[in-house]
Amino acid sequence: MMVKNKIVFFTGAGVSAESGLATFRDSEDGLWNNYHIEDVCTPEAWERDKELVLEFYNFRRKQCQEVLPNLAHFKMAELDDYFEVIIITQNVDDLHERAGSKNMIHLHGELMKSRSILDDSLIYVQEKDINLGDFCEKGYQLRPHIVWFGESLDEKKINTAIEKVKECDVCVIVGTSLLVSPANMIPFYLRKSAKLIVIDPKDVKIDFIESDDYYHLKTTATDGMVQVFESLIKNINK
Ligand code: OAD
């Protein structure tokens, strides 16, 4: 039986930029230029003003529903047919899934889900707004299923992500500034002999990752993914 090469995609907001979703730190339209993290994205913000926090995520959920996956998402999904692919994303949108990707780890949660403030394991599909007074089955308020600053990432997800990075043959990092920890430490576990490709129009600080085989495609996610797709298919099992 042919052994499929293992590919990890590690993605951030830049992969969804060409779909029309703003990144966090790019000038002008960056989300964090228009909102203060501490107002909308922390447990303290939730305690202070639940309505504002819900409004922020209701707005982002609607935006997400109005846009479509782009060619970068689709090319990654298509690679499922040829390789063992896993997508580790910091994004909370569902564009990878809508493009058809099957194996996903959402490190920072998911916009299209809500959960109970009583019990983290009570998680629901959430397509409409979350409002004050929307309760879980045990009668407690629903909140966005998002990891806020100051909260811990799901340890099981982190450990699986690290395992996948350790054993992969190719790691492609797409559209992330790698500025937010601990997610940004995950690519550190790449084997030195594995191929590392970064797709990002800007310089990304990756000097903490050791790789003998590193390329930076200084271009957009869609353009970069077309190139990566062709090169991976051409070199299949070489
Ligand atoms: P950032 O906004 O920090 O970085 C986005 C990256 O995408 C930058 O390096 C851009 O150069 C790049 N970029 C912009 N347009 C692009 C395009 N068309 N194609 C490819 N790359 C492009 O976003 P993240 O690194 O994803 O966390 O941010 C990480 C975390 O910070 C997010 O998950 C979020 C945020 O605070 C939480 O909310 C917990």
CSV table of C-alpha atoms and ligand atoms in Angstrom, one decimal:
chain,number,residue,atom,x,y,z
A,1,MET,CA,0.0,0.0,0.0
A,2,MET,CA,1.2,3.5,-0.9
A,3,VAL,CA,2.0,5.5,2.2
A,4,LYS,CA,0.5,9.0,2.0
A,5,ASN,CA,2.8,11.9,3.0
A,6,LYS,CA,1.6,13.9,6.0
A,7,ILE,CA,0.9,17.6,5.5
A,8,VAL,CA,0.1,20.1,8.2
A,9,PHE,CA,-1.4,23.4,7.4
A,10,PHE,CA,-1.1,26.0,10.2
A,11,THR,CA,-3.4,28.9,9.3
A,12,GLY,CA,-4.3,32.3,10.6
A,13,ALA,CA,-6.5,35.2,9.6
A,14,GLY,CA,-4.6,35.9,6.4
A,15,VAL,CA,-6.0,32.7,4.8
A,16,SER,CA,-9.5,34.2,5.1
A,17,ALA,CA,-8.5,37.8,4.1
A,18,GLU,CA,-9.3,37.3,0.4
A,19,SER,CA,-12.8,36.0,1.4
A,20,GLY,CA,-13.4,39.4,2.9
A,21,LEU,CA,-12.8,38.8,6.6
A,22,ALA,CA,-10.4,41.3,8.2
A,23,THR,CA,-7.2,40.1,9.8
A,24,PHE,CA,-6.4,41.2,13.3
A,25,ARG,CA,-3.2,43.2,13.0
A,26,ASP,CA,-3.0,44.5,9.4
A,27,SER,CA,-3.1,48.3,9.2
A,28,GLU,CA,-6.4,50.2,8.7
A,29,ASP,CA,-9.0,47.4,8.5
A,30,GLY,CA,-7.4,45.1,11.1
A,31,LEU,CA,-10.0,44.0,13.7
A,32,TRP,CA,-7.8,45.2,16.6
A,33,ASN,CA,-7.6,48.7,15.1
A,34,ASN,CA,-11.4,48.9,15.4
A,35,TYR,CA,-12.0,47.1,18.7
A,36,HIS,CA,-10.0,46.9,22.0
A,37,ILE,CA,-9.2,43.3,22.8
A,38,GLU,CA,-9.9,44.0,26.5
A,39,ASP,CA,-13.5,45.3,25.7
A,40,VAL,CA,-14.6,42.2,23.8
A,41,CYS,CA,-12.3,39.3,24.1
A,42,THR,CA,-11.5,38.6,27.7
A,43,PRO,CA,-13.4,37.0,30.6
A,44,GLU,CA,-13.3,40.5,32.3
A,45,ALA,CA,-15.1,42.0,29.3
A,46,TRP,CA,-17.8,39.3,29.6
A,47,GLU,CA,-18.3,40.0,33.3
A,48,ARG,CA,-18.4,43.8,32.6
A,49,ASP,CA,-20.6,43.9,29.6
A,50,LYS,CA,-22.1,40.7,28.2
A,51,GLU,CA,-24.2,42.5,25.6
A,52,LEU,CA,-21.2,44.2,24.0
A,53,VAL,CA,-19.2,40.9,23.9
A,54,LEU,CA,-22.2,39.1,22.3
A,55,GLU,CA,-22.7,42.0,19.8
A,56,PHE,CA,-19.1,41.7,18.7
A,57,TYR,CA,-19.4,38.0,18.1
A,58,ASN,CA,-22.9,38.2,16.6
A,59,PHE,CA,-21.4,40.8,14.1
A,60,ARG,CA,-18.5,38.5,13.3
A,61,ARG,CA,-20.7,35.5,12.9
A,62,LYS,CA,-23.0,37.3,10.4
A,63,GLN,CA,-19.9,38.5,8.5
A,64,CYS,CA,-18.6,35.0,8.3
A,65,GLN,CA,-22.0,33.8,7.0
A,66,GLU,CA,-21.9,36.4,4.2
A,67,VAL,CA,-18.5,35.3,2.8
A,68,LEU,CA,-17.3,32.3,0.9
A,69,PRO,CA,-14.2,30.1,1.1
A,70,ASN,CA,-11.5,31.2,-1.3
A,71,LEU,CA,-9.1,29.3,-3.5
A,72,ALA,CA,-6.6,28.9,-0.7
A,73,HIS,CA,-9.2,27.0,1.4
A,74,PHE,CA,-10.3,25.0,-1.6
A,75,LYS,CA,-6.8,24.0,-2.6
A,76,MET,CA,-6.0,22.8,0.9
A,77,ALA,CA,-9.3,20.7,1.0
A,78,GLU,CA,-8.5,19.2,-2.4
A,79,LEU,CA,-5.2,17.9,-1.1
A,80,ASP,CA,-7.2,15.5,1.2
A,81,ASP,CA,-7.5,13.3,-1.9
A,82,TYR,CA,-3.7,12.8,-2.2
A,83,PHE,CA,-2.2,13.2,1.3
A,84,GLU,CA,-2.9,12.8,4.9
A,85,VAL,CA,-3.8,16.4,5.7
A,86,ILE,CA,-4.6,18.2,8.9
A,87,ILE,CA,-5.5,21.8,9.2
A,88,ILE,CA,-4.5,23.5,12.5
A,89,THR,CA,-6.2,26.9,12.5
A,90,GLN,CA,-6.3,29.8,14.8
A,91,ASN,CA,-9.3,31.1,12.9
A,92,VAL,CA,-12.8,30.9,14.4
A,93,ASP,CA,-14.5,31.1,11.0
A,94,ASP,CA,-15.8,27.9,9.3
A,95,LEU,CA,-14.3,28.6,5.8
A,96,HIS,CA,-12.0,25.6,5.8
A,97,GLU,CA,-14.9,23.2,6.6
A,98,ARG,CA,-17.1,24.9,4.0
A,99,ALA,CA,-14.3,24.3,1.4
A,100,GLY,CA,-14.5,20.6,2.3
A,101,SER,CA,-11.6,20.1,4.7
A,102,LYS,CA,-12.3,17.1,7.0
A,103,ASN,CA,-9.5,17.1,9.5
A,104,MET,CA,-9.5,20.3,11.5
A,105,ILE,CA,-8.2,21.6,14.8
A,106,HIS,CA,-9.7,24.9,15.8
A,107,LEU,CA,-7.3,26.1,18.5
A,108,HIS,CA,-9.2,29.3,19.3
A,109,GLY,CA,-12.7,28.0,19.1
A,110,GLU,CA,-15.5,28.4,16.6
A,111,LEU,CA,-17.8,31.3,15.8
A,112,MET,CA,-20.6,28.9,14.6
A,113,LYS,CA,-20.8,27.3,18.0
A,114,SER,CA,-21.9,28.4,21.5
A,115,ARG,CA,-21.5,26.9,24.8
A,116,SER,CA,-22.9,27.0,28.3
A,117,ILE,CA,-21.3,29.2,31.0
A,118,LEU,CA,-22.0,26.4,33.5
A,119,ASP,CA,-20.4,23.5,31.6
A,120,ASP,CA,-17.7,23.8,28.9
A,121,SER,CA,-18.8,20.4,27.5
A,122,LEU,CA,-22.3,21.7,26.6
A,123,ILE,CA,-21.6,22.9,23.1
A,124,TYR,CA,-24.2,23.9,20.5
A,125,VAL,CA,-24.3,24.7,16.8
A,126,GLN,CA,-25.0,28.4,16.6
A,127,GLU,CA,-26.1,29.9,13.4
A,128,LYS,CA,-28.2,32.8,14.7
A,129,ASP,CA,-27.3,35.6,17.2
A,130,ILE,CA,-26.6,34.7,20.8
A,131,ASN,CA,-28.7,37.0,23.0
A,132,LEU,CA,-28.8,37.6,26.8
A,133,GLY,CA,-31.4,35.1,28.0
A,134,ASP,CA,-30.4,32.3,25.6
A,135,PHE,CA,-29.8,29.4,27.8
A,136,CYS,CA,-28.2,25.9,27.7
A,137,GLU,CA,-30.3,22.9,28.5
A,138,LYS,CA,-29.5,23.3,32.2
A,139,GLY,CA,-30.8,26.9,32.2
A,140,TYR,CA,-27.5,28.8,32.1
A,141,GLN,CA,-26.5,31.6,29.7
A,142,LEU,CA,-24.8,30.7,26.4
A,143,ARG,CA,-21.5,32.4,25.4
A,144,PRO,CA,-19.5,32.2,22.2
A,145,HIS,CA,-17.4,29.0,21.9
A,146,ILE,CA,-14.2,31.1,21.6
A,147,VAL,CA,-11.0,31.1,23.6
A,148,TRP,CA,-10.6,34.6,25.0
A,149,PHE,CA,-7.4,36.2,26.1
A,150,GLY,CA,-6.6,35.1,29.6
A,151,GLU,CA,-8.3,31.7,29.0
A,152,SER,CA,-6.5,28.4,28.4
A,153,LEU,CA,-6.5,26.6,25.1
A,154,ASP,CA,-7.9,23.0,25.1
A,155,GLU,CA,-5.0,20.9,26.2
A,156,LYS,CA,-6.1,17.9,24.2
A,157,LYS,CA,-6.2,20.0,21.0
A,158,ILE,CA,-2.8,21.5,21.7
A,159,ASN,CA,-1.3,18.0,22.3
A,160,THR,CA,-2.9,16.6,19.1
A,161,ALA,CA,-1.6,19.6,17.1
A,162,ILE,CA,1.9,19.1,18.5
A,163,GLU,CA,1.8,15.4,17.6
A,164,LYS,CA,0.7,16.1,14.1
A,165,VAL,CA,3.4,18.7,13.6
A,166,LYS,CA,6.1,16.4,15.0
A,167,GLU,CA,5.2,13.6,12.5
A,168,CYS,CA,4.5,15.6,9.4
A,169,ASP,CA,6.6,15.7,6.2
A,170,VAL,CA,5.5,19.1,5.1
A,171,CYS,CA,4.3,22.1,7.2
A,172,VAL,CA,2.7,25.0,5.4
A,173,ILE,CA,2.1,28.1,7.5
A,174,VAL,CA,-0.4,30.5,5.9
A,175,GLY,CA,-1.4,34.0,6.8
A,176,THR,CA,-0.5,34.3,10.5
A,177,SER,CA,1.7,36.8,12.2
A,178,LEU,CA,2.6,34.1,14.8
A,179,LEU,CA,2.3,36.7,17.5
A,180,VAL,CA,-0.2,35.0,19.8
A,181,SER,CA,1.0,32.3,22.2
A,182,PRO,CA,0.7,29.5,23.0
A,183,ALA,CA,-0.6,28.7,19.5
A,184,ASN,CA,2.4,30.2,17.8
A,185,MET,CA,4.7,27.7,19.5
A,186,ILE,CA,3.1,24.7,17.8
A,187,PRO,CA,5.2,24.9,14.6
A,188,PHE,CA,8.3,24.8,16.8
A,189,TYR,CA,7.9,21.0,17.0
A,190,LEU,CA,8.6,20.5,13.3
A,191,ARG,CA,11.3,18.0,12.6
A,192,LYS,CA,14.4,19.6,11.1
A,193,SER,CA,14.2,17.5,8.0
A,194,ALA,CA,10.6,18.3,7.3
A,195,LYS,CA,9.8,20.9,4.6
A,196,LEU,CA,8.6,24.2,5.9
A,197,ILE,CA,6.7,26.7,3.6
A,198,VAL,CA,5.4,30.0,4.7
A,199,ILE,CA,2.8,31.8,2.6
A,200,ASP,CA,2.4,35.5,3.7
A,201,PRO,CA,3.0,38.8,1.9
A,202,LYS,CA,4.9,40.1,4.9
A,203,ASP,CA,8.0,38.8,6.8
A,204,VAL,CA,7.0,36.4,9.5
A,205,LYS,CA,9.3,35.7,12.5
A,206,ILE,CA,9.9,32.0,12.2
A,207,ASP,CA,13.6,31.9,13.4
A,208,PHE,CA,12.5,29.7,16.3
A,209,ILE,CA,11.7,26.9,13.9
A,210,GLU,CA,14.6,24.8,12.7
A,211,SER,CA,14.2,23.5,9.2
A,212,ASP,CA,16.7,22.4,6.6
A,213,ASP,CA,14.2,22.9,3.9
A,214,TYR,CA,12.4,26.3,4.2
A,215,TYR,CA,10.7,28.6,1.6
A,216,HIS,CA,8.8,31.8,2.1
A,217,LEU,CA,6.3,32.5,-0.7
A,218,LYS,CA,5.9,36.2,-0.2
A,219,THR,CA,2.4,36.4,-1.7
A,220,THR,CA,-1.2,36.0,-1.0
A,221,ALA,CA,-2.8,32.8,0.4
A,222,THR,CA,-4.6,32.1,-2.9
A,223,ASP,CA,-1.6,32.6,-5.1
A,224,GLY,CA,0.7,30.8,-2.7
A,225,MET,CA,-1.7,27.8,-2.4
A,226,VAL,CA,-2.0,27.4,-6.1
A,227,GLN,CA,1.9,27.1,-6.3
A,228,VAL,CA,2.1,24.8,-3.3
A,229,PHE,CA,-0.7,22.6,-4.6
A,230,GLU,CA,1.0,22.1,-7.9
A,231,SER,CA,4.4,21.5,-6.4
A,232,LEU,CA,3.1,18.9,-3.9
A,233,ILE,CA,1.1,17.0,-6.6
A,234,LYS,CA,4.2,17.0,-8.9
A,235,ASN,CA,6.4,15.6,-6.2
A,236,ILE,CA,4.0,13.2,-4.8
A,237,ASN,CA,5.8,10.4,-2.9
A,238,LYS,CA,9.2,11.4,-4.2
B,1,OAD,P1,-2.8,38.5,12.3
B,1,OAD,O1,-3.8,39.6,11.9
B,1,OAD,O2,-2.0,38.8,13.5
B,1,OAD,O3,-1.9,38.2,11.1
B,1,OAD,C1,-2.4,38.0,9.8
B,1,OAD,C2,-1.3,37.6,8.9
B,1,OAD,O4,-1.9,37.4,7.6
B,1,OAD,C3,-0.2,38.7,8.7
B,1,OAD,O5,1.1,38.1,8.8
B,1,OAD,C4,-0.5,39.3,7.3
B,1,OAD,O6,0.7,39.7,6.6
B,1,OAD,C5,-1.1,38.0,6.6
B,1,OAD,N1,-2.0,38.3,5.5
B,1,OAD,C6,-2.7,39.4,5.2
B,1,OAD,N2,-3.4,39.3,4.1
B,1,OAD,C7,-3.0,38.1,3.6
B,1,OAD,C8,-3.4,37.3,2.4
B,1,OAD,N3,-4.2,37.8,1.5
B,1,OAD,N4,-2.8,36.1,2.2
B,1,OAD,C9,-1.9,35.6,3.1
B,1,OAD,N5,-1.6,36.3,4.2
B,1,OAD,C10,-2.1,37.5,4.5
B,1,OAD,O7,-3.7,37.2,12.5
B,1,OAD,P2,-3.4,35.8,13.2
B,1,OAD,O8,-1.9,35.5,13.2
B,1,OAD,O9,-4.3,34.8,12.7
B,1,OAD,O10,-6.9,35.2,18.6
B,1,OAD,O11,-3.8,36.2,14.7
B,1,OAD,C11,-3.6,35.2,15.7
B,1,OAD,C12,-4.7,35.4,16.8
B,1,OAD,O12,-4.7,36.8,17.2
B,1,OAD,C13,-6.1,35.2,16.3
B,1,OAD,O13,-6.5,33.8,16.3
B,1,OAD,C14,-6.9,35.9,17.3
B,1,OAD,C15,-6.1,37.2,17.4
B,1,OAD,O14,-6.1,37.9,18.6
B,1,OAD,C16,-8.0,35.2,19.4
B,1,OAD,O15,-8.9,35.9,19.2
B,1,OAD,C17,-7.8,34.4,20.6
